[in-house]
Coordinates of C-alpha atoms and ligand atoms in Angstrom, one line a residue:
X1 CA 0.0 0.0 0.0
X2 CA 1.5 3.3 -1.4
X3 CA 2.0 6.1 1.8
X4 CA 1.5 9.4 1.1
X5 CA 3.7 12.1 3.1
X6 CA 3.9 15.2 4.2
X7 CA 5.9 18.1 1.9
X8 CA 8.6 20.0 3.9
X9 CA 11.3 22.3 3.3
X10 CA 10.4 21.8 -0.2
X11 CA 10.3 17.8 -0.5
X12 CA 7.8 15.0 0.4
X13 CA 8.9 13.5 3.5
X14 CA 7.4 10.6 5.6
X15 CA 5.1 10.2 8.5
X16 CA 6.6 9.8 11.3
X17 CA 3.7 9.4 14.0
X18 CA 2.7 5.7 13.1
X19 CA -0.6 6.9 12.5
X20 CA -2.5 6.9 9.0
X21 CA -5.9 7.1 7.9
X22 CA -7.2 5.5 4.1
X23 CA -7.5 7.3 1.2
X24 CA -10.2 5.4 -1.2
X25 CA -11.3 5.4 -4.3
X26 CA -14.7 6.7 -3.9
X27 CA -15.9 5.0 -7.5
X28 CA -14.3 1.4 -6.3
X29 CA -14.4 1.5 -2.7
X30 CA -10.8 0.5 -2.2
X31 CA -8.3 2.1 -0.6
X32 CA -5.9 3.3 -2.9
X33 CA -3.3 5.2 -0.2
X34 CA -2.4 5.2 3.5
X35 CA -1.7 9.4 4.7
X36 CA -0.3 10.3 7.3
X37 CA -1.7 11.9 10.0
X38 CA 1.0 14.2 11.2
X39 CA 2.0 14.1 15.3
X40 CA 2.1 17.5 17.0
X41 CA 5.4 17.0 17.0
X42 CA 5.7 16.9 13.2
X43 CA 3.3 19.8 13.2
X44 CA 5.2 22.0 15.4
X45 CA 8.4 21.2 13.1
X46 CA 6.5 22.4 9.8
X47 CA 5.7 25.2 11.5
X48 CA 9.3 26.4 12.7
X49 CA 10.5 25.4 9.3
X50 CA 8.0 27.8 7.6
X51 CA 8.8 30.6 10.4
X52 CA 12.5 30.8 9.2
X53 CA 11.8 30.7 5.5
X54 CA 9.1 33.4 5.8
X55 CA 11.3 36.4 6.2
X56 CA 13.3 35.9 3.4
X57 CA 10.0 35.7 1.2
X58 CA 8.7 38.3 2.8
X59 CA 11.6 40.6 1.9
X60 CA 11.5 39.2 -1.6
X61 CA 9.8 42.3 -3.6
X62 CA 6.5 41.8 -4.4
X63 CA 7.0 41.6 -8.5
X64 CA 9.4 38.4 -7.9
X65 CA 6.9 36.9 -6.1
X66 CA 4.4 37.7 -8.5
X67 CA 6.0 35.7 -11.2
X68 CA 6.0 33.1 -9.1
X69 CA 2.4 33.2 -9.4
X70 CA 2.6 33.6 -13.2
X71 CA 4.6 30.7 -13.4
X72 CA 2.8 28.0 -11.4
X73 CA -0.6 29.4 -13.8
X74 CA 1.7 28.3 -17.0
X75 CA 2.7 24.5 -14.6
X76 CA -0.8 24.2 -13.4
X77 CA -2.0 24.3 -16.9
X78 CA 1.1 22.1 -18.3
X79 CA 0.0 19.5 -16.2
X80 CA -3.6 19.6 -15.7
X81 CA -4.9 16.1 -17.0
X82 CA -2.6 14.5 -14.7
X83 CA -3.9 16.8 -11.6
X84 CA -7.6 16.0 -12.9
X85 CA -7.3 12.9 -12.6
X86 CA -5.6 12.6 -9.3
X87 CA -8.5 15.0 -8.5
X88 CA -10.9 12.7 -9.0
X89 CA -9.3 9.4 -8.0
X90 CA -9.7 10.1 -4.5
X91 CA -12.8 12.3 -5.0
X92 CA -14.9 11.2 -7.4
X93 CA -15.8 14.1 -8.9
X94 CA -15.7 13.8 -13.1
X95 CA -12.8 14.6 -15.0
X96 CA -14.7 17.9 -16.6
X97 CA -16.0 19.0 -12.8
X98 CA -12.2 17.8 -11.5
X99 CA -10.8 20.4 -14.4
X100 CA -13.1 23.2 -13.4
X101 CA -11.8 22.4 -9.4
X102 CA -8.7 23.5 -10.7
X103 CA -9.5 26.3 -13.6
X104 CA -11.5 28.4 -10.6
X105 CA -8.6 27.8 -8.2
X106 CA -5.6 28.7 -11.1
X107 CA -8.0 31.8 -11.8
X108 CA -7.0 33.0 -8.2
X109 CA -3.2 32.4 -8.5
X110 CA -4.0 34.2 -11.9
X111 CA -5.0 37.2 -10.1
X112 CA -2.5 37.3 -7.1
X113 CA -0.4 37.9 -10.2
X114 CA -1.5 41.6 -9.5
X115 CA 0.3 41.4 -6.1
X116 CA 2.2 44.4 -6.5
X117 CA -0.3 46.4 -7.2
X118 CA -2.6 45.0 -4.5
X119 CA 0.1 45.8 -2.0
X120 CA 0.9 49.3 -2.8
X121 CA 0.2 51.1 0.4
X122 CA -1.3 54.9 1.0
X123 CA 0.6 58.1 1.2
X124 CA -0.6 61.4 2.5
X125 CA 2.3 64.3 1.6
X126 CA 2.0 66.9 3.9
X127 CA -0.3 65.4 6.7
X128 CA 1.6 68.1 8.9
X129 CA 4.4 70.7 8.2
X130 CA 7.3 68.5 6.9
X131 CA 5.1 65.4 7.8
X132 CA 4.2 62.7 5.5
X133 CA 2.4 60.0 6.5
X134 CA 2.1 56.4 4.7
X135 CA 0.8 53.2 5.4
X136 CA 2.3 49.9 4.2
X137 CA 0.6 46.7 4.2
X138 CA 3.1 43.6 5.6
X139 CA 2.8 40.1 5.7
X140 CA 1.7 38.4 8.6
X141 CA 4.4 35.7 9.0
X142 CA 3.3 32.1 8.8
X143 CA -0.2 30.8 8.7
X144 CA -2.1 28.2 8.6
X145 CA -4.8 26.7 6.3
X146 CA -7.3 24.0 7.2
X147 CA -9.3 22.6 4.1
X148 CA -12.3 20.2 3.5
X149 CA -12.6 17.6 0.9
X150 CA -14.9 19.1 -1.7
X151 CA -12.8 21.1 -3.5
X152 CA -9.2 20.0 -3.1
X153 CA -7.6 22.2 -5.7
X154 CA -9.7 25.4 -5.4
X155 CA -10.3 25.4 -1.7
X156 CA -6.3 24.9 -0.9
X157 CA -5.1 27.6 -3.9
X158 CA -8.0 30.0 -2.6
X159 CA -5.8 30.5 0.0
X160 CA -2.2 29.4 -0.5
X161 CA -2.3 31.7 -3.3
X162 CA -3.6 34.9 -1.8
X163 CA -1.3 34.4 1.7
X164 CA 1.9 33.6 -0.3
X165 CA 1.9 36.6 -2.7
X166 CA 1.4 38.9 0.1
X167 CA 4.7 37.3 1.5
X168 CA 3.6 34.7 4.1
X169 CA 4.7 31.3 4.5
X170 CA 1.6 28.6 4.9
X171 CA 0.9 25.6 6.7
X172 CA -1.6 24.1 4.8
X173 CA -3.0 21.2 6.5
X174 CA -5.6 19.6 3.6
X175 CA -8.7 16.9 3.8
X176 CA -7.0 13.5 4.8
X177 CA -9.8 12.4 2.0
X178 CA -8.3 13.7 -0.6
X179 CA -4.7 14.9 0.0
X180 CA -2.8 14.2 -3.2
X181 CA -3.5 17.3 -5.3
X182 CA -2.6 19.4 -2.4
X183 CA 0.8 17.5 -2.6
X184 CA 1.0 18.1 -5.8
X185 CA 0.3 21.6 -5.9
X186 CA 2.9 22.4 -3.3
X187 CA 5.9 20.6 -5.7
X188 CA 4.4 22.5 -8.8
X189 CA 4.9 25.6 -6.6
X190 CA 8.6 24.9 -5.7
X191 CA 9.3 24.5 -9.3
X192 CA 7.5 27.7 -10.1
X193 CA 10.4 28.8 -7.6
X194 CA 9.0 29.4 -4.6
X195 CA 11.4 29.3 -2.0
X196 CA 11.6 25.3 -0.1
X197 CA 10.0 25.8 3.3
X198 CA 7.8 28.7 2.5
X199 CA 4.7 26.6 1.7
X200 CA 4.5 23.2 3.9
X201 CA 1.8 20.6 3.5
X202 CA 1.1 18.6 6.7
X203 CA -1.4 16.0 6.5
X204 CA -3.3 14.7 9.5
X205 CA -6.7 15.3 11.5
X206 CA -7.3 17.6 14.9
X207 CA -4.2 17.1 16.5
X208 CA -2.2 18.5 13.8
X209 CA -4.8 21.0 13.2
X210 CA -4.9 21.8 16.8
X211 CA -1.4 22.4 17.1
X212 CA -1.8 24.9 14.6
X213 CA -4.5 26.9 16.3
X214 CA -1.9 26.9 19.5
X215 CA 1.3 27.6 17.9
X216 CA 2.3 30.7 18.9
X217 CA 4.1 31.2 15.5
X218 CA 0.7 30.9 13.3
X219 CA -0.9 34.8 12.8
X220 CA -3.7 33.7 10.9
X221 CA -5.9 31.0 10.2
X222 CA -8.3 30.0 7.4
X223 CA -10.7 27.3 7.6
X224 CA -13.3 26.2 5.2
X225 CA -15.4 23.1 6.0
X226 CA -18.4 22.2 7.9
X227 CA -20.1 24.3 10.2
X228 CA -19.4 23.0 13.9
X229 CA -16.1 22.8 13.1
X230 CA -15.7 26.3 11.6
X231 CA -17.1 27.5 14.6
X232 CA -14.9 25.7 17.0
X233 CA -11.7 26.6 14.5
X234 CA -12.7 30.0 14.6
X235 CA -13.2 30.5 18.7
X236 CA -9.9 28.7 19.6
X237 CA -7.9 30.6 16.6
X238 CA -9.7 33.9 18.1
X239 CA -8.9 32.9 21.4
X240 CA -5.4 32.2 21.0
X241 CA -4.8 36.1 19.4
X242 CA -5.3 35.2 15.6
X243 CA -7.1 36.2 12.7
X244 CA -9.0 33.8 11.7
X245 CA -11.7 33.5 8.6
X246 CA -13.6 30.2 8.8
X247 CA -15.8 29.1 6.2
X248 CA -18.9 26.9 6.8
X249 CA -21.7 24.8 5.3
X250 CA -24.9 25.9 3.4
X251 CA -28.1 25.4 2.7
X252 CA -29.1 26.9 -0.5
X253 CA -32.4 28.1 -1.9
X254 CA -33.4 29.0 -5.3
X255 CA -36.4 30.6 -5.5
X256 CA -38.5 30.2 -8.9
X257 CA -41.4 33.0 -9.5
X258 CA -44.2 31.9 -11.7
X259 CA -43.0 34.2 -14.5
X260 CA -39.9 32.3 -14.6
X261 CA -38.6 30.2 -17.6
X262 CA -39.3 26.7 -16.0
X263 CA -37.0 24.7 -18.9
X264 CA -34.2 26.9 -17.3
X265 CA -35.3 26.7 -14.2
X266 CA -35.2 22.9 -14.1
X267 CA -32.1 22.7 -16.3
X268 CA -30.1 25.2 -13.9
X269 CA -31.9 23.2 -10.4
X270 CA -30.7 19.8 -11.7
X271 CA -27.0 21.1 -12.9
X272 CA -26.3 22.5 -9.3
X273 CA -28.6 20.4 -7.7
X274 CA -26.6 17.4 -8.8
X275 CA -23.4 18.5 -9.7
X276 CA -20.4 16.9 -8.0
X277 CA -22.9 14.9 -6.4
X278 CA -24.4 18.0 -4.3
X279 CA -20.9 18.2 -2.3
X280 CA -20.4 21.5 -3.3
X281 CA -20.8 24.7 -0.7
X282 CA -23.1 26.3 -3.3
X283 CA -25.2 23.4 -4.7
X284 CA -28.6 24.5 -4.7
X285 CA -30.3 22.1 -2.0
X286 CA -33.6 23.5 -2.1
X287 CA -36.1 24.8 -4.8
X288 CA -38.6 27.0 -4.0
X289 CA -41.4 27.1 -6.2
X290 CA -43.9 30.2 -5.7
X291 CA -48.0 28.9 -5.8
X292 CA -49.2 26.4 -6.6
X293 CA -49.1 25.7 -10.2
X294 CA -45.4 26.6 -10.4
X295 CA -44.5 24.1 -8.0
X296 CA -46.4 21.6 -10.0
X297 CA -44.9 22.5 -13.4
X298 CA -41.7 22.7 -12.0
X299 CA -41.8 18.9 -10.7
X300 CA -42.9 17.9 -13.9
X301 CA -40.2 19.2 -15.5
X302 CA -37.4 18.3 -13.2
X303 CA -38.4 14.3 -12.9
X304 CA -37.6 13.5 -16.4
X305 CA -34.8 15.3 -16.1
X306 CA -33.1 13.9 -13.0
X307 CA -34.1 10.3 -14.3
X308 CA -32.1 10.4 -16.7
X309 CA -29.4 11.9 -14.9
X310 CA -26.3 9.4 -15.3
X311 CA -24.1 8.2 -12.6
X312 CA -20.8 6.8 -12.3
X313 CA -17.3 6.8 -12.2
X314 CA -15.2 9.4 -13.3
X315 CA -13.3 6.7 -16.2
X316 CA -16.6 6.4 -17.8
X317 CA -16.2 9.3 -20.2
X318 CA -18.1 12.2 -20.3
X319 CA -21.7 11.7 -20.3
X320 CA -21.0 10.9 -16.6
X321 CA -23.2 13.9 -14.7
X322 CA -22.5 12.6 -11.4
X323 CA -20.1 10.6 -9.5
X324 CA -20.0 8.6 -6.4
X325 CA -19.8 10.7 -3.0
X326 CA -16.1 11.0 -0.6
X327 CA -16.9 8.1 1.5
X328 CA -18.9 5.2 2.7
X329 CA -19.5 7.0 5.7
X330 CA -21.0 9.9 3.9
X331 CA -23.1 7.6 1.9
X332 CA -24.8 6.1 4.9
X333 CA -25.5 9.4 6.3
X334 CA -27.0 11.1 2.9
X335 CA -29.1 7.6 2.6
X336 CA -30.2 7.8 6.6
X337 CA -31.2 11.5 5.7
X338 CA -33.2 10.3 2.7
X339 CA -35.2 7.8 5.0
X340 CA -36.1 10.2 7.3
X341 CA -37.5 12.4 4.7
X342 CA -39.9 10.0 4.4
X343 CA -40.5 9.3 7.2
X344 CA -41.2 12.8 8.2
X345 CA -43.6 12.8 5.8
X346 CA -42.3 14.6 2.5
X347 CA -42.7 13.2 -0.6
X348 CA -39.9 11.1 -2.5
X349 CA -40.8 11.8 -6.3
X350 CA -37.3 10.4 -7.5
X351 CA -36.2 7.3 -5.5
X352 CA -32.9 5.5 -6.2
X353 CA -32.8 4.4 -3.3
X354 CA -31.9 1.3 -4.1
X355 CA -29.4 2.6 -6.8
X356 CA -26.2 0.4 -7.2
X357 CA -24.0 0.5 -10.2
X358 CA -23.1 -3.0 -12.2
X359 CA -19.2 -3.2 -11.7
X360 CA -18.6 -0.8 -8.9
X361 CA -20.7 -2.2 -5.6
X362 CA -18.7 -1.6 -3.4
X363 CA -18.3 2.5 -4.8
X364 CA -19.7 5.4 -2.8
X365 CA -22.6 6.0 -5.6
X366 CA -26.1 7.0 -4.5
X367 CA -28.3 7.9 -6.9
X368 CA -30.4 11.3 -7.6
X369 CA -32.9 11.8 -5.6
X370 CA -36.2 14.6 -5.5
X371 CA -38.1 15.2 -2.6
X372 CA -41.5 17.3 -2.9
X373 CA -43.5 18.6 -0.4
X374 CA -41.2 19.3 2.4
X375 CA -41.5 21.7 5.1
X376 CA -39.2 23.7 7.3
X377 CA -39.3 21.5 10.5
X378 CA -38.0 18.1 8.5
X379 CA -34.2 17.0 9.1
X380 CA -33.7 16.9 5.3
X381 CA -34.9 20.9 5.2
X382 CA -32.8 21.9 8.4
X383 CA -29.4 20.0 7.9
X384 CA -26.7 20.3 5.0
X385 CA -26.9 16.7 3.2
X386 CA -23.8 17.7 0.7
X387 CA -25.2 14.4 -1.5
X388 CA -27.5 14.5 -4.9
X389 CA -30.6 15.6 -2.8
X390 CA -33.1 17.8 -4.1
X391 CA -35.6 19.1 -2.0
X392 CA -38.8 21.0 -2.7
X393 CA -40.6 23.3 -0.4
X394 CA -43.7 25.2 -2.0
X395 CA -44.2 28.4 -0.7
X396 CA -46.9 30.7 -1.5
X397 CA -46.2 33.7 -2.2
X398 CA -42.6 36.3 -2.8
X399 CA -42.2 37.0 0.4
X400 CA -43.1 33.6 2.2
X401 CA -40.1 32.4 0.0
X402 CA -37.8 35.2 0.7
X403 CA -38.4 34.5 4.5
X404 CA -37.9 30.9 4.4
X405 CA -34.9 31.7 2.8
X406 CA -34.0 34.2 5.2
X407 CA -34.9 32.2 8.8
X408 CA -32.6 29.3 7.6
X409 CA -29.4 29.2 9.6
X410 CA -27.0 29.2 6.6
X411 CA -26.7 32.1 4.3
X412 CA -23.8 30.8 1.8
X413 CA -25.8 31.4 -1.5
X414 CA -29.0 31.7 -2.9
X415 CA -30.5 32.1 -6.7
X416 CA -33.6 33.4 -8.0
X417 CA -35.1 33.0 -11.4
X418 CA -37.5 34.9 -12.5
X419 CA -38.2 37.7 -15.9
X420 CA -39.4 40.8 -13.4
X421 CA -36.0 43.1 -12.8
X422 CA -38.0 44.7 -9.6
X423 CA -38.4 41.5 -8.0
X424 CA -34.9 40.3 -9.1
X425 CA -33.5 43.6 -7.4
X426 CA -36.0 43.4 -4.3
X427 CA -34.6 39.6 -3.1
X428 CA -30.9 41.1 -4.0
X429 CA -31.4 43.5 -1.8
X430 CA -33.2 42.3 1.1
X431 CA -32.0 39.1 1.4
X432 CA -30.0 38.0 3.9
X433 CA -27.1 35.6 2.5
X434 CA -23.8 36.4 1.1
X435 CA -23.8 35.2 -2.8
X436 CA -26.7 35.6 -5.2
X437 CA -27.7 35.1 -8.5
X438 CA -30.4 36.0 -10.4
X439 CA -31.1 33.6 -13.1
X440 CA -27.9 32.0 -12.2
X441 CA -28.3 28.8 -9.7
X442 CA -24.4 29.1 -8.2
X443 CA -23.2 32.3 -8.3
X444 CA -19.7 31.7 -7.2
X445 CA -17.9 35.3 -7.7
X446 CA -14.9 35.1 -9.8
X447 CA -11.2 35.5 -8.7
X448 CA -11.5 39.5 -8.7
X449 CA -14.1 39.5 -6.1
X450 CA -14.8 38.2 -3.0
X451 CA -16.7 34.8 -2.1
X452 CA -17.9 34.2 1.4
X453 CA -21.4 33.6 2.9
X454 CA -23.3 35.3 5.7
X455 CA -24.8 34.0 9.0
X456 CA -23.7 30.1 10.5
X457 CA -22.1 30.0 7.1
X458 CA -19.2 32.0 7.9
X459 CA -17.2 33.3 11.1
X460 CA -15.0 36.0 10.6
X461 CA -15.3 39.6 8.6
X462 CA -12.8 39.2 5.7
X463 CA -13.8 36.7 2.8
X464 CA -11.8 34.3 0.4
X465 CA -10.3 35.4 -2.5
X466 CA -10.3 39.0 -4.0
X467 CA -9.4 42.3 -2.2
X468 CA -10.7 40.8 1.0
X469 CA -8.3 38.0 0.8
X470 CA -5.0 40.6 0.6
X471 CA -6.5 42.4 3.4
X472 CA -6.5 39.1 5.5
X473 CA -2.9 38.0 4.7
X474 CA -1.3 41.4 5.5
X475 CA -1.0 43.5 8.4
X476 CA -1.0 47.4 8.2
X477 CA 1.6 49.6 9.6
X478 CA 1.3 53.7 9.6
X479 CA 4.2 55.5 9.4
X480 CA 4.1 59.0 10.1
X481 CA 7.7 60.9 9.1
X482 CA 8.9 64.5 10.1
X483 CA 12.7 65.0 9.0
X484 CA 14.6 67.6 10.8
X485 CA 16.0 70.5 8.5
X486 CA 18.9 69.3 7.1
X487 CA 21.4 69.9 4.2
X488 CA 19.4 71.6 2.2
X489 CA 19.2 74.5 4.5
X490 CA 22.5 74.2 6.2
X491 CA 24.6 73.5 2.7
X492 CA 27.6 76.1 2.5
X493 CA 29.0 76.4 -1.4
X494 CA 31.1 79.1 -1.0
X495 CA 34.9 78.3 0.4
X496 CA 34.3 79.9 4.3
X497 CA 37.3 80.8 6.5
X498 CA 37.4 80.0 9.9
X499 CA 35.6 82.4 12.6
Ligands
NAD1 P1 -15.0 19.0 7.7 O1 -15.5 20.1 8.6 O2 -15.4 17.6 8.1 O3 -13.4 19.1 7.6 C1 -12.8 20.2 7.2 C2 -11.4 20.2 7.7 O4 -11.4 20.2 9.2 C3 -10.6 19.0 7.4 O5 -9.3 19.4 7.1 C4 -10.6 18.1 8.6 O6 -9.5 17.3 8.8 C5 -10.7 19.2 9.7 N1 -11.4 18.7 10.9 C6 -12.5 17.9 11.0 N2 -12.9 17.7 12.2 C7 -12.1 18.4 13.0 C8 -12.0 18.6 14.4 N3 -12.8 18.0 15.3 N4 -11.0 19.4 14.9 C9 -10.1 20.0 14.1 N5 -10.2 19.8 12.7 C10 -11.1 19.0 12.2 O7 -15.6 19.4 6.3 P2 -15.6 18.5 5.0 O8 -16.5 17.4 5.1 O9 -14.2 18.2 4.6 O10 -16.1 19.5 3.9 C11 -17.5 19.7 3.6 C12 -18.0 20.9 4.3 O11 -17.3 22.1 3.9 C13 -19.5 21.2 3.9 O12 -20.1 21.6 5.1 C14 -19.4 22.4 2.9 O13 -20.5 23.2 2.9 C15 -18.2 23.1 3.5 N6 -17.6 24.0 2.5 C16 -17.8 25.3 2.7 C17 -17.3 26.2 1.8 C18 -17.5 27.7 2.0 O14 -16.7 28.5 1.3 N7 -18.4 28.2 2.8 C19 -16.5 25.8 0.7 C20 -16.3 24.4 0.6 C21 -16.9 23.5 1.5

């Protein structure tokens, strides 16, 4: 059984704890790697290592280390088939969804490309006579990254990228699901020259995560994962003196008025509905149909639809829409969450629940499921099921839908199609989540702006990627300069004889 390691100082190095956890093959159910799950020990050691490789780097003028950027864009792309398909290997995901795990996270090391001018501080001439005044913005030192398993090229590069072109060093400690792209990433980056020891990959679970969130060395921490967890990240990063930003689940409406186009409607509810197998952040979880006759329309529409859907394993080829989900642990929970749907009392119009795949049993697949009819106090409305599991709640008028929307815990995204620009710009306005799109089901901002959601779905002001993310990973400092009178007054030209 192949081990996978850790990547210090600028090499992949071995797991010294004794400790490992399986990596699988979502699609075959084997286990394909052992990682290891790094001891504090080994933690702590990452950690000093980055500490005296950060200065350097931080010195290193912002243009050098934007071409560092530029160049891991041009290595990313040279090698992107073979990172697809590591991608999904170990998380299912299909090759085309795999490519665009990587595109959006490449698009942000495209845009910390701009570091120099990102960085350029503010300067006030004259704030006083003979004062100036200016502000720089500095890196923080080291810090520390803890990622989920649902994105393990984007979430990772979302923030390695941002913290390392403002000058930090990172401890990035990834999803022990699916920790070989992260690996990967981290070599591409030393060839792109990074500087060995600037960007350290420690894999592991809490204790190496918790030995980050103690280390007196880490400034900042970024999290992005479920919601308890964000929440306990964020408290014991907060309490320990860091920043921290910590990312957290979702539970995302779409809202479709009666003057919507239903084809798109269902096209756009089954694409991010379904995608990825709903374990994305900004799958759409729940459709909202407004009266009656929309909500029966739109069911019409989406059943053939999500029949059809096909599912299976990322080496089948493209027609694939969906593959299996991380792990078998996850399945059981996204099939126990189905069951309880019905037994709550909603109304399973697409049941697979019996779905297995001819050749891959033992795989993590579960089929596409559509549930009608549900209300607010069901388990399948209140919790995040991150599997391909639609639900419908009818609501029956604008504003009951806006306010179901708005009383639901999570506030990552939300989508609203409809042809009326005043109601379009009403929910934009009033709602209470942090992404929307209107007649666009997941409007994840691009690279240039910033992505984070509102309420239990985030903990923390600043969000990932974008502006936001260089204000994160720097520190300011205000300098305020008066310089006495000098030469300039006192400077004798003429030859002077002694007094
Ligand atoms: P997770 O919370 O289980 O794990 C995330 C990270 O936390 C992993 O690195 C894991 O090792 C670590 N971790 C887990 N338990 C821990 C503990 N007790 N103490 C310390 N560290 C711990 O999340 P996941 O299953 O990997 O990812 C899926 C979740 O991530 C979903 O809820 C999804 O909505 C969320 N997500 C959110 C965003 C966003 O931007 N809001 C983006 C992607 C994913």
């Amino acid at each position: 059984m192949k081990e996978l390691g850790h990547f210090i100082n600028g090499k992949l190095v071995s797991g010294t704890s004794g400790r490992f956890d399986d990596v699988f093959n979502p699609a075959t159910g084997e286990v394909q790697y052992q990682c290891p799950m790094a001891s504090a020990a080994e933690t702590t050691d990452a950690i000093e290592k980055a500490a005296a490789a950060q200065p350097a780097w931080g010195a290193t003028n912002p243009q050098k280390r934007a071409r560092v950027m530029m160049k891991m864009v041009a290595l990313m792309n040279r090698d992107m088939d073979k990172l697809a398909e590591a991608l999904s290997r170990e998380h299912g995901k299909t090759i085309p969804d795999a490519k665009g795990d990587l595109q959006r996270g490449l698009e942000v090391v495209e845009y910390c490309i701009g570091a120099p001018q990102m960085l350029k501080g503010e300067f006030t001439d004259s704030a006083g006579p003979g004062i100036d005044m200016y502000s720089m913005r500095q890196p923080l030192g080291v810090v520390g990254s803890i990622m989920p398993f649902n994105f393990p090229a984007m979430m990772p590069l979302w923030h390695v990228g941002p913290a390392l072109a403002c000058g930090n060093a990172v401890v990035l400690k990834p999803s022990e699901r699916d920790p070989s792209v992260p690996l990967m990433l981290a070599e591409l980056f030393v060839e792109a020259g990074l500087p060995e020891g600037v960007f350290q990959v420690v894999n592991g679970d809490k204790e190496a995560v918790d030995t980050i969130l103690d280390s007196e060395i880490i400034q900042g921490v970024s999290f992005v994962g479920s919601t308890p967890i964000a929440q306990y990240i964020y408290s014991r990063a907060t309490a320990n003196g860091k920043r921290a930003q910590c990312f957290g689940g979702a539970k995302n409406h779409m809202i479709v008025m009666p003057d919507a186009d239903l084809d798109q409607a269902a096209d756009a509810l089954v694409g991010a509905g379904f995608g990825a197998a709903g374990e994305r952040c900004m799958a759409i979880s729940v459709a909202v149909p407004v009266g009656e006759e929309t909500a029966d329309k739109l069911i019409e529409k989406l059943i053939p639809r999500i029949e059809k859907l096909k599912v299976g394993p990322y080496t089948a080829g493209d027609d694939v829409d969906l593959g299996p989900v991380v792990t078998a642990a996850s399945k059981e929970r996204i099939l126990g969450l189905i069951q309880s749907g019905v037994d709550q009392g909603a109304t399973l119009v697409v049941d697979n629940r019996d779905f297995k795949l001819q050749g891959y049993e033992d795989g993590f697949f579960v089929g596409a499921h559509l549930f009608d009819h549900v209300t607010p106090d069901m388990d399948i409305y209140k919790q995040e099921i991150f599997g391909p599991v639609l639900s419908t709640v009818r609501a029956d008028s604008y504003e009951d839908a806006l306010k179901l929307a708005m009383d639901h815990e999570y506030g990552n995204g939300t989508a609203i199609f409809t042809r009326d620009g005043d109601t379009a710009r009403d929910f934009a306005s009033r709602v209470n989540i942090g992404m929307v799109g209107i007649n666009v089901p997941i409007p994840v901002p691009l690279a240039y702006h910033t992505f984070g959601g509102w309420k239990k779905s985030m903990f923390g002001d600043l969000n990932q990627h974008g502006p936001d993310s260089f204000k994160f990973y720097t520190r300011t400092k205000t300098v305020t300069s008066r310089w006495p009178s000098g030469i300039k007054e006192g400077g004798e030209f003429n030859f002077k004889a002694m007094d």
